[in-house]
Short mmCIF file of C-alpha atoms and ligand atoms in Angstrom, two decimals:
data_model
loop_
_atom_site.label_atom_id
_atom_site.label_comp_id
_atom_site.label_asym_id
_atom_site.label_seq_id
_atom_site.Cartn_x
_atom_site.Cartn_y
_atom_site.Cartn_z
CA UNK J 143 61.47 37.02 -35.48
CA UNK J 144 62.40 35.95 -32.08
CA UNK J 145 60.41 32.94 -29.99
CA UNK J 146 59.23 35.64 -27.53
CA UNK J 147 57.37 37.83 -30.54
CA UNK J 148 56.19 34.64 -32.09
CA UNK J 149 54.51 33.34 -28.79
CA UNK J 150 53.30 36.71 -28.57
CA UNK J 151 51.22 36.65 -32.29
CA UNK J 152 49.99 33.08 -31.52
CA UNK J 153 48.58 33.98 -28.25
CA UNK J 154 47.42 36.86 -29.82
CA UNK J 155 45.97 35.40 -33.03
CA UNK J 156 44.21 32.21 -30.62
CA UNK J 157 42.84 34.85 -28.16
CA UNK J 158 41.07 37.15 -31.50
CA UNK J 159 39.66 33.18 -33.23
CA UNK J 160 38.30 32.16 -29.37
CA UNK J 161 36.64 35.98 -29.26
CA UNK J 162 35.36 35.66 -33.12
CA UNK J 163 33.78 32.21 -32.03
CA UNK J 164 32.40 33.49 -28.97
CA UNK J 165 30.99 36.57 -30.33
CA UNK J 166 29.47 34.26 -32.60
CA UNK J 167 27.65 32.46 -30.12
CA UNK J 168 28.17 28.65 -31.67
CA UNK J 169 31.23 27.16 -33.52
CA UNK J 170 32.23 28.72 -36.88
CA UNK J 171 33.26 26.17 -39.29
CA UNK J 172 35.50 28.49 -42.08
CA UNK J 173 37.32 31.93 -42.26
CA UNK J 174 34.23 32.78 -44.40
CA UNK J 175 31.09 31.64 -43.85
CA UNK J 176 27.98 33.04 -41.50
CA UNK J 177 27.99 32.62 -37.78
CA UNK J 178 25.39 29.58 -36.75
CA UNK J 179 24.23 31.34 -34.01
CA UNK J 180 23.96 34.76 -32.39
CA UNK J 181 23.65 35.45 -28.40
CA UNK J 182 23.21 39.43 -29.42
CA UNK J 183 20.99 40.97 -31.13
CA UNK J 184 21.75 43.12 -33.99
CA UNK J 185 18.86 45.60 -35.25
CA UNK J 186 17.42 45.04 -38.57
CA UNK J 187 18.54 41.50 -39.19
CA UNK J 188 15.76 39.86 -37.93
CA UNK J 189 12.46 39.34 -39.08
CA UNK J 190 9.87 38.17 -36.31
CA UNK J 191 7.60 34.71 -36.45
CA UNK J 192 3.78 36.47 -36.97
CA UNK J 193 3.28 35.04 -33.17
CA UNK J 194 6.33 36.51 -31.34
CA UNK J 195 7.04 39.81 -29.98
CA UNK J 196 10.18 41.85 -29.14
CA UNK J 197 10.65 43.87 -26.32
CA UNK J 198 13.68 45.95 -26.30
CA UNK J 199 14.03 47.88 -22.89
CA UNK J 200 15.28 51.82 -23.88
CA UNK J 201 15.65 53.03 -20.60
CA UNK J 202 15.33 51.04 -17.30
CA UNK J 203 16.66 54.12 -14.92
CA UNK J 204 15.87 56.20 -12.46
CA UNK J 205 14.38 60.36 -13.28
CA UNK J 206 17.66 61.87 -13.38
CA UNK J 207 18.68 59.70 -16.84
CA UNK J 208 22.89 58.95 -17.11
CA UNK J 209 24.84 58.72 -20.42
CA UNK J 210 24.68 54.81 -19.87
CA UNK J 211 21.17 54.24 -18.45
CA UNK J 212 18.35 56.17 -19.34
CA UNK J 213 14.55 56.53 -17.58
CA UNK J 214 11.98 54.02 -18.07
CA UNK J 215 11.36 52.94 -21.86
CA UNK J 216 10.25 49.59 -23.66
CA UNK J 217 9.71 49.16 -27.14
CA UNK J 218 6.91 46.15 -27.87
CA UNK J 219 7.37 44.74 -31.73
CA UNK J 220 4.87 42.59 -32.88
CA UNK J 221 4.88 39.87 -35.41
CA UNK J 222 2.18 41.42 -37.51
CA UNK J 223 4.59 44.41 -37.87
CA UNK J 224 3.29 46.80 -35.46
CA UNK J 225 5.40 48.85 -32.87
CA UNK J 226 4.18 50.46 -29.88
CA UNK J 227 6.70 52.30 -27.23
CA UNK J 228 5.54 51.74 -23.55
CA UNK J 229 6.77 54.58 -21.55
CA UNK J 230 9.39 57.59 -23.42
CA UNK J 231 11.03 58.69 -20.34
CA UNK J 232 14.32 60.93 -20.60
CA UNK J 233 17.01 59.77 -22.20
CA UNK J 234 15.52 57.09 -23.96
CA UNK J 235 15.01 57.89 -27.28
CA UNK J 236 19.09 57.74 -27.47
CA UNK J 237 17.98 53.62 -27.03
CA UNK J 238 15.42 53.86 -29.69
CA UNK J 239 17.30 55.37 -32.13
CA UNK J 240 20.56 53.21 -32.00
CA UNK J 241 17.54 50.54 -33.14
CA UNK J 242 17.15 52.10 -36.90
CA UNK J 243 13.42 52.16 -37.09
CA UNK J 244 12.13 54.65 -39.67
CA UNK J 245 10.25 57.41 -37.80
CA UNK J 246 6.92 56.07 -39.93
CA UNK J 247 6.83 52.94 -37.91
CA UNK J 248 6.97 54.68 -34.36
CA UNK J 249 3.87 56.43 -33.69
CA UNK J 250 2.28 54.33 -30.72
CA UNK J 251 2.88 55.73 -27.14
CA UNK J 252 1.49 54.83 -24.42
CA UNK J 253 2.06 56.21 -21.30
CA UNK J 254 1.51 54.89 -17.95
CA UNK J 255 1.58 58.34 -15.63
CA UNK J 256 3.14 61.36 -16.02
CA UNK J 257 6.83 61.71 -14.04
CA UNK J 258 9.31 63.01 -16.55
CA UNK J 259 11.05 59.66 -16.01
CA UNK J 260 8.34 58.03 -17.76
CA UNK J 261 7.54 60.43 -20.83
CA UNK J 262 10.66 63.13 -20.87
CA UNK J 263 11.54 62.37 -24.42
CA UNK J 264 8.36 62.59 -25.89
CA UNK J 265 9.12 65.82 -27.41
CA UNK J 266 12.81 64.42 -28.96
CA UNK J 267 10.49 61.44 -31.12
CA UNK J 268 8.12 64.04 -31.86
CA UNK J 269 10.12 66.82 -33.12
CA UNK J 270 13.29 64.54 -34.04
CA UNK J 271 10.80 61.70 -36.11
CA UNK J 272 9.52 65.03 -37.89
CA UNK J 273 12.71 66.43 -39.02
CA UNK J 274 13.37 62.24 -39.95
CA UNK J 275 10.47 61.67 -42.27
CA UNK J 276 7.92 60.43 -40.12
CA UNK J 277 4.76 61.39 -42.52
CA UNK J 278 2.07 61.39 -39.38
CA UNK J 279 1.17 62.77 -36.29
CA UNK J 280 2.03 60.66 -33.08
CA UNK J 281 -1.12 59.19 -30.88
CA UNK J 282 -0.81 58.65 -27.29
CA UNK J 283 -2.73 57.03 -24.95
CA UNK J 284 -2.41 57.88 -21.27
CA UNK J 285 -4.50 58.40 -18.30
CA UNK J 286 -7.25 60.80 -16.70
CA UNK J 287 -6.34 62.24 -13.47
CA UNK J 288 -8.78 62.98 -10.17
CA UNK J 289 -8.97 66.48 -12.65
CA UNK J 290 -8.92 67.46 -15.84
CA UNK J 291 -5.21 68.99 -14.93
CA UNK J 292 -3.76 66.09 -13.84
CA UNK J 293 -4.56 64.18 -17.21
CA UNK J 294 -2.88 63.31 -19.98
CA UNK J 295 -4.67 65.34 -22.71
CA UNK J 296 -4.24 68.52 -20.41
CA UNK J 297 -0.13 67.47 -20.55
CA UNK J 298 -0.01 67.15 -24.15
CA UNK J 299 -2.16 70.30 -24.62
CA UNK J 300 0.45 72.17 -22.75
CA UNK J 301 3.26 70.55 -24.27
CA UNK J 302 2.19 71.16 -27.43
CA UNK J 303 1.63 74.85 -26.12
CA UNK J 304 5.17 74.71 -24.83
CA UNK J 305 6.66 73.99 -28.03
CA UNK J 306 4.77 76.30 -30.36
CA UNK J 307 7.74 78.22 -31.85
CA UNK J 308 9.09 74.38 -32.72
CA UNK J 309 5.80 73.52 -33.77
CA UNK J 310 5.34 76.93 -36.10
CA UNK J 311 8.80 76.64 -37.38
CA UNK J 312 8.52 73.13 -38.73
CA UNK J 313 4.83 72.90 -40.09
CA UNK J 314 6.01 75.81 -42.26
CA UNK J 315 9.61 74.64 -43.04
CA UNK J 316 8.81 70.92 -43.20
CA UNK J 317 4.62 70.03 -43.61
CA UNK J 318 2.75 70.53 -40.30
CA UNK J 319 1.00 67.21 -40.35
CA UNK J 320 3.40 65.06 -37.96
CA UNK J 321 3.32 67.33 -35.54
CA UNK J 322 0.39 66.68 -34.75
CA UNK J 323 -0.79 64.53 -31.68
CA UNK J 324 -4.13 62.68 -31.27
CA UNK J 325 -4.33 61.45 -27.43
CA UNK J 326 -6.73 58.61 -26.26
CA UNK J 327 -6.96 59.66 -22.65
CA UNK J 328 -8.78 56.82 -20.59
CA UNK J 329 -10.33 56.68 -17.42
CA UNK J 330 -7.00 55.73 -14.84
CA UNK J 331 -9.98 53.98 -12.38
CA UNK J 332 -10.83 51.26 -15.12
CA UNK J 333 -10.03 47.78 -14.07
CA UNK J 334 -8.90 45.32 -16.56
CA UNK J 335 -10.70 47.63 -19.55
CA UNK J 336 -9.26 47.55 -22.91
CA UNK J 337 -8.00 51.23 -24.11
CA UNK J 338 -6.75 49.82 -27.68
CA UNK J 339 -7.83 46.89 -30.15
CA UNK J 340 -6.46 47.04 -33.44
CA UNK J 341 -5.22 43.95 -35.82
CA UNK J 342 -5.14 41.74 -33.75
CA UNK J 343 -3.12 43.47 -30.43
CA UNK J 344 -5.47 44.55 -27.34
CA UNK J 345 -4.12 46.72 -24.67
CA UNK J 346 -5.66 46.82 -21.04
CA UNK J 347 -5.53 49.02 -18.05
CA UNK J 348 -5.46 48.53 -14.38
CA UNK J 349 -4.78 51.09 -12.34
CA UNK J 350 -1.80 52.03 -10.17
CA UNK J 351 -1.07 53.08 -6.53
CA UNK J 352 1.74 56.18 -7.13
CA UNK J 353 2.16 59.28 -5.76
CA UNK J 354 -1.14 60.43 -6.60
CA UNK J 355 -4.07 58.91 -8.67
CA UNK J 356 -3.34 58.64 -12.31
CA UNK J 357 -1.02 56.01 -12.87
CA UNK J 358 -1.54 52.41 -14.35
CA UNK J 359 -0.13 49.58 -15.76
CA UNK J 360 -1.15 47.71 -18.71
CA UNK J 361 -1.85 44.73 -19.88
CA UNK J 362 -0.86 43.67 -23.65
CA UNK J 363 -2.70 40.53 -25.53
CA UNK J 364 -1.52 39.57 -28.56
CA UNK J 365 -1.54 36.23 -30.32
CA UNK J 366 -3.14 34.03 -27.51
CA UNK J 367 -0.25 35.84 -25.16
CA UNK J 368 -0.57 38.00 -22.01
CA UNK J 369 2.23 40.62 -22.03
CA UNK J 370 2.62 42.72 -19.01
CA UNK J 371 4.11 46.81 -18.78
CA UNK J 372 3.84 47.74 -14.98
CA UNK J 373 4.24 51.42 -14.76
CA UNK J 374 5.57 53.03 -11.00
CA UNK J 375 3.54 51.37 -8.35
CA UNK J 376 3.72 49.84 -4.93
CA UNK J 377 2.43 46.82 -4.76
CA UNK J 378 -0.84 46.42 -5.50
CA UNK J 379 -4.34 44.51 -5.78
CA UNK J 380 -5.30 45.28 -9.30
CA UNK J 381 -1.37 44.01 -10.47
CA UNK J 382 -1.29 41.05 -8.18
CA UNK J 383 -5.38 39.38 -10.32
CA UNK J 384 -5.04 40.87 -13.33
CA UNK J 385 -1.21 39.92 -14.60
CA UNK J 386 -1.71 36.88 -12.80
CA UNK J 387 -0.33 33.93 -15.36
CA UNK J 388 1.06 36.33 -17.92
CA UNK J 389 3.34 34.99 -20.17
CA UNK J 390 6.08 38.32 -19.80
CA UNK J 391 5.69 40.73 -17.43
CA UNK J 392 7.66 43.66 -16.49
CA UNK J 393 7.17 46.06 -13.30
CA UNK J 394 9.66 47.85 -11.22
CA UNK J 395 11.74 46.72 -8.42
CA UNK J 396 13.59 49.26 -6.48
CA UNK J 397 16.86 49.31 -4.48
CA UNK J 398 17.23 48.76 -0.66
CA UNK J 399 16.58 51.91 1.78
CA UNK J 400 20.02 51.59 2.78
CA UNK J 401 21.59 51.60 -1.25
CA UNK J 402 19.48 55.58 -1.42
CA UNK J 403 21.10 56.62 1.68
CA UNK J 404 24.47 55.64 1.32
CA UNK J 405 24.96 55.53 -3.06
CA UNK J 406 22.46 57.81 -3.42
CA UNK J 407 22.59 60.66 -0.88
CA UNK J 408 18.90 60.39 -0.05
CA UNK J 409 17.66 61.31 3.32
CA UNK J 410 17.29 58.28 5.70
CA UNK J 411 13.37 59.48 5.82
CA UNK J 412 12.97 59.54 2.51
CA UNK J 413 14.62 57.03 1.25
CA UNK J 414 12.58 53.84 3.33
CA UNK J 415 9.44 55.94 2.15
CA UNK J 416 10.62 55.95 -1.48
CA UNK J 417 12.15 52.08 -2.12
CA UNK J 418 8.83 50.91 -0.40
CA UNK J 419 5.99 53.31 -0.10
CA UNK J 420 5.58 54.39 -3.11
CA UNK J 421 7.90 52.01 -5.45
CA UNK J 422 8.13 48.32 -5.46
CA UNK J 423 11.11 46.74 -3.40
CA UNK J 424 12.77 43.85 -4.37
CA UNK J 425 11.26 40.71 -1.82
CA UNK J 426 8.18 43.00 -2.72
CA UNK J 427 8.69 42.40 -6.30
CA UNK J 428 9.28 39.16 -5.67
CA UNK J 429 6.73 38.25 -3.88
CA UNK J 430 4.50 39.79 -6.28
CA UNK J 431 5.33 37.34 -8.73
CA UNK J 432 5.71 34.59 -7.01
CA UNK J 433 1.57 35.43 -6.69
CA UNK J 434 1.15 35.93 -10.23
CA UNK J 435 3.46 33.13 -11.84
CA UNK J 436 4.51 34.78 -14.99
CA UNK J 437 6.63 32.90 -17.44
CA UNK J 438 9.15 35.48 -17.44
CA UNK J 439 9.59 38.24 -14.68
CA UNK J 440 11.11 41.63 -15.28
CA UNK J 441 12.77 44.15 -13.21
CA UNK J 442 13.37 47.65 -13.99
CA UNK J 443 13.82 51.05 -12.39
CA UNK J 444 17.39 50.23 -10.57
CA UNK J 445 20.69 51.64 -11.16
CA UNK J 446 22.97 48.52 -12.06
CA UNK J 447 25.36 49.20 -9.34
CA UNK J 448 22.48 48.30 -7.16
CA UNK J 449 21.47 44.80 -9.65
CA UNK J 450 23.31 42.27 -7.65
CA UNK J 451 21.35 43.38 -4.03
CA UNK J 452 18.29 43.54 -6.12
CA UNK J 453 18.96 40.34 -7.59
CA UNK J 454 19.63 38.77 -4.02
CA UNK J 455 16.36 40.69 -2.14
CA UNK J 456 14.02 39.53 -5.39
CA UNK J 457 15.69 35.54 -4.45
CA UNK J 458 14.13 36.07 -0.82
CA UNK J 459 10.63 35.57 -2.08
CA UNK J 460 10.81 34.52 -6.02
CA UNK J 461 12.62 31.60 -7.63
CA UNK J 462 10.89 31.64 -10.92
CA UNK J 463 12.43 33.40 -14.47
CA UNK J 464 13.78 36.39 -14.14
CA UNK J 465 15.85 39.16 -15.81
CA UNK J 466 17.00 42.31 -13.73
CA UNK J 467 16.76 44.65 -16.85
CA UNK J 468 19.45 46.99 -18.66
CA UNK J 469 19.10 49.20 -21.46
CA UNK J 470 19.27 47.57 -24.86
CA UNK J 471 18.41 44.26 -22.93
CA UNK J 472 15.82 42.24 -25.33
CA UNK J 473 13.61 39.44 -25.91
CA UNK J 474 11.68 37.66 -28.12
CA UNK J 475 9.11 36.05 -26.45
CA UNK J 476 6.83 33.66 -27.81
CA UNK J 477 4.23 31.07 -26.29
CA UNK J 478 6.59 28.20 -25.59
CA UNK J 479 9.88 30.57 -24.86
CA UNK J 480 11.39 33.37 -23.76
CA UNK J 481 15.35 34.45 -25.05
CA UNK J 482 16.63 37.08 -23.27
CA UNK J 483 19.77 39.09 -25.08
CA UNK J 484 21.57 42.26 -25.67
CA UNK J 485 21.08 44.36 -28.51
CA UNK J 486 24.61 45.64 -30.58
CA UNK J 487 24.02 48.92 -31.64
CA UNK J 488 25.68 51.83 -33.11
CA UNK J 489 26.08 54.86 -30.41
CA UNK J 490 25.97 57.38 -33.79
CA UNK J 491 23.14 55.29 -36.19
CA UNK J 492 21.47 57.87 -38.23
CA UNK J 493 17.64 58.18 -39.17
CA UNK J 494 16.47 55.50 -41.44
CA UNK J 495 14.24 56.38 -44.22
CA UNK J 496 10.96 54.12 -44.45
CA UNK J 497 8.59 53.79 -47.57
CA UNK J 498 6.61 56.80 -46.79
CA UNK J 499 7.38 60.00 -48.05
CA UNK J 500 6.03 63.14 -46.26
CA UNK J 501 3.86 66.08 -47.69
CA UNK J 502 5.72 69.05 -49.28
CA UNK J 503 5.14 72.12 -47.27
CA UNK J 504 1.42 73.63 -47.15
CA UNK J 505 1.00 76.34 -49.67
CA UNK J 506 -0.45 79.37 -48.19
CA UNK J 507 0.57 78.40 -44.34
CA UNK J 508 2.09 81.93 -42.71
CA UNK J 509 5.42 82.24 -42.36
CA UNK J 510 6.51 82.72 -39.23
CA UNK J 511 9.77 84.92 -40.18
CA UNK J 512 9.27 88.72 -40.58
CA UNK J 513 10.58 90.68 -43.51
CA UNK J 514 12.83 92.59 -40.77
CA UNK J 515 14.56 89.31 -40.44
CA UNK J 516 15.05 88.14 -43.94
CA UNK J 517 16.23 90.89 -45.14
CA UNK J 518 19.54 90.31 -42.41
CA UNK J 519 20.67 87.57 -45.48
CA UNK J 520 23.73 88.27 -46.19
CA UNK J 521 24.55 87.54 -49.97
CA UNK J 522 27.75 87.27 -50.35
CA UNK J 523 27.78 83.46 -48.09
CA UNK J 524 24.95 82.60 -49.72
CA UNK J 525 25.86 82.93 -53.68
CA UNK J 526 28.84 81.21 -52.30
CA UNK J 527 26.80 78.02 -52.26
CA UNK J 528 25.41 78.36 -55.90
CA UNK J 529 27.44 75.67 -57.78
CA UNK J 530 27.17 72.84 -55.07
CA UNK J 531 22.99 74.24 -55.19
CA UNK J 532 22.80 74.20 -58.91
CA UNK J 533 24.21 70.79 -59.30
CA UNK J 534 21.50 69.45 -56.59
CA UNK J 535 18.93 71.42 -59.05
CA UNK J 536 19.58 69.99 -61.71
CA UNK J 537 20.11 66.38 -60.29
CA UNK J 538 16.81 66.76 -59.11
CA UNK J 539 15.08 68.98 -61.94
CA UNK J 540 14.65 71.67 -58.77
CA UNK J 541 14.85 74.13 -61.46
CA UNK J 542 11.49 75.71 -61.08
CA UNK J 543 11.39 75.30 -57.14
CA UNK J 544 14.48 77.56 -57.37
CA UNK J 545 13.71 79.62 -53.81
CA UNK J 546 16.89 81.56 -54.59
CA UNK J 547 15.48 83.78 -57.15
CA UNK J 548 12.69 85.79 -54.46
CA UNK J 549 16.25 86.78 -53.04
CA UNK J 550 17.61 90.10 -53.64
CA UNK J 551 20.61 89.25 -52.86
CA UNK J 552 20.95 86.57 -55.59
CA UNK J 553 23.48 86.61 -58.26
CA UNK J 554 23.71 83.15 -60.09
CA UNK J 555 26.53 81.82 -61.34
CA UNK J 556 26.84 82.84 -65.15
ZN1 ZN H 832 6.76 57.84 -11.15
ZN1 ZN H 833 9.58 56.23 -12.45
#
C-alpha cells in the first residue's frame, strides 16, 4: 500500500467514526454499544411520558403537493396512547405512512376547512387503512358552512358517493365496516366551544377568516397543556384571545408577494391578495404571536426555498421560539419543554399490523361482479397457482374455505 492510499483510508475511516458519532447525537464510548443520545427521531422506538405529546408535521406545503413536501398535515400523539391527524391534505399520507402506525390506531381526523390542500388524502387513509387492517370506520370532525353544501358532512356524503365502486368492491372483498365514516360536523361560528372530550384530550374551535365562512382553527387541551392547530386564516380576532399563552401552537405563515410573483409565476394582483388577504404573512405571523406568547411558535404553509425570507420577515415582529416547519419535522412537547427534531424514516415502510384483526367478509352482502364477468376466468393461469395455493391451505387449514372449487374451470392438482 502506498502513503497516498493509506492517507486516503484514514481520512476516510476518521470522516465515517466523526459521522457515526454525530449521527448519534452524543459521544459513543465502544464499537458496540447504544448511542447515548439521538437528535432524530426514529418511528417506533419511543414510548411517550403519559403527559407529553408528539406532533409530527406530514405535510407543511402549499395545494399543488411536490414529491418532497406535501399539503398541510400534523399528526398529534398523546401520552395516553391516542392519535388524532389534524388536517390530511394531498400528499400527506406518504408522511404518515413512512411513521409505521397500524391503520387501527389512525381513525381521528379533524379537519379545519375544506381546500384539497387540507383534506386531499382522506380517501388514500380511508381506502389504503382498509386494505391495511384497520378494523373500523374513520370519524371526522369538520365544520358547517353558511349552507348545508358548504359543510363537511355534505363533503363526506359526496365523497363517499364518489367512491362507491371502491366502497362496493371492498365491503364485499374485504368486510364493509371500515369504510365507513361517522362525521361530527360542528357549528364553524362557535367561539372557543369544545367539539371533542374523550380520556382526558378536549378539542376546541374558533373560527377562521378564509376564503369563505367555514374554516377554523382549533384548540387542543390535554394534560394541563394548551396545544394550538391554526388552519388557513388571515389574521384574526378569535386566534389572537383564544391561543393566547398556549404552550405549542402552529398556524400558517406565507411567503412575500414578491417570492409568488417571481418563484411562483403568480400574477402581481394576485399574489399581494393571496400572501396577505387571505393567508397569514410572515411579520403578520409574527406579530400574531408576539400577541399571544406561545411557548413554541410554528410556521407552516411555505415552500422551503422561501424558509430563510420567512424566517427573516417572522424576526421583524417576533423574537420568541420558533420553528419554520418541514415535513417529518417533530416534537415532543411537554409542560416544561419543547424538542424540536427530524423524523428518519423509510421512503418504502410497509403497513404495520396492530392487535386488531378485522371481520371476515359479510355473508350474504351482493356481489358486485356479474356472472358475464366471471365466467372471462381463464383456467389455465389460474390452476397454475394450485401448489403455491394448496400449501397456503393447508398451512392455514383453508381447506374448507377452498373458493376454488365454485370454479368451473378448476382442476386440482392430483
Ligand atoms: Zn385554504
Ligand atoms: Zn391551505
Amino acid at each position: 500500500m502506498n502513503n497516498f492510499a493509506a492517507i486516503s483510508i484514514v481520512v476516510a475511516l476518521t470522516a465515517t467514526l466523526l459521522s457515526t458519532v454525530q449521527a448519534a447525537g452524543g459521544v459513543v464510548t465502544g464499537p458496540n454499544v447504544e448511542a447515548p443520545d439521538r437528535y432524530v427521531y426514529y418511528p417506533g422506538t419511543e414510548v411517550l411520558a403519559e403527559n407529553e405529546v408528539r406532533v409530527i408535521a406530514c405535510g407543511t406545503g402549499m395545494p399543488d403537493q411536490r414529491r418532497g413536501q406535501a399539503s398541510a398535515c400534523f399528526l398529534f400523539e398523546f401520552g395516553n396512547g391516542e392519535k388524532m391527524i389534524f388536517d390530511i391534505g394531498t400528499g400527506s399520507m406518504r408522511n404518515i405512512n413512512s411513521l409505521m402506525i397500524p391503520a387501527e390506531y389512525l381513525t381521528k381526523i379533524f379537519i379545519s376547512h375544506l381546500h384539497t390542500d387540507h383534506w386531499g388524502d382522506l380517501d388514500a387513509l380511508w381506502a389504503g387503512g382498509w386494505t391495511s387492517g384497520r378494523p373500523a370506520p374513520l370519524e371526522v370532525w369538520g365544520p358547517s358552512g353558511q349552507t348545508p353544501e358548504m359543510g363537511t358532512a355534505y363533503a363526506l356524503d359526496h365523497f363517499l358517493k364518489a367512491f362507491n365502486w371502491d366502497y362496493q368492491t371492498r365491503a364485499f372483498k374485504i368486510t364493509p365496516v371500515p369504510g365507513q365514516i361517522t362525521v361530527h360536523e360542528f357549528d364553524y361560528k362557535a367561539v372557543n366551544e369544545i367539539v371533542y372530550d374523550q380520556n382526558g384530550i378536549v378539542v376546541r374551535s374558533i373560527p377562521a377568516i378564509h376564503t369563505g365562512d367555514g374554516p377554523v382553527s382549533f384548540i387542543i387541551e390535554y394534560a394541563g397543556m394548551k396545544l394550538v392547530f391554526g388552519g388557513d386564516s388571515s389574521p384574526n380576532k378569535w386566534f389572537a384571545e383564544h391561543a393566547k399563552g398556549a404552550d405549542f401552537a402552529i398556524h400558517e405563515a406565507f411567503a412575500t408577494p414578491e417570492f409568488f410573483v417571481k418563484d411562483y409565476g403568480q400574477p402581481a394582483q394576485l399574489a399581494w391578495r393571496a400572501c396577505c388577504e387571505f393567508h397569514t404573512s410572515g411579520p403578520a405571523f409574527g406579530k400574531i404571536m408576539s400577541e399571544i406568547n406561545p411557548g413554541h411558535a410554528v410556521a407552516y404553509h411555505t415552500m422551503e426555498e422561501a424558509h430563510q425570507e420567512l424566517l427573516l420577515t417572522i424576526r421583524s415582529t417576533y423574537d420568541g421560539p420558533l420553528s419554520i416547519a418541514m415535513d417529518m419535522m417533530v416534537w415532543n412537547i411537554t409542560k416544561d419543554s419543547v424538542t424540536e427534531r427530524m423524523a428518519v424514516s423509510p421512503d418504502r415502510a410497509s403497513a404495520v399490523p396492530g392487535p386488531t384483526r378485522q371481520p371476515p367478509p359479510e355473508p350474504g352482502r351482493p356481489d358486485p361482479m356479474s356472472d358475464f364477468i366471471k365466467q372471462g376466468e381463464w383456467g389455465p393461469a389460474f390452476n397454475a397457482q394450485n401448489k403455491m395455493l394448496d400449501e397456503h391451505a393447508k398451512k392455514y387449514n383453508l381447506q374448507d374455505q377452498d373458493w376454488r372449487k365454485q370454479k368451473p374451470w378448476y382442476k386440482p392438482n392430483e
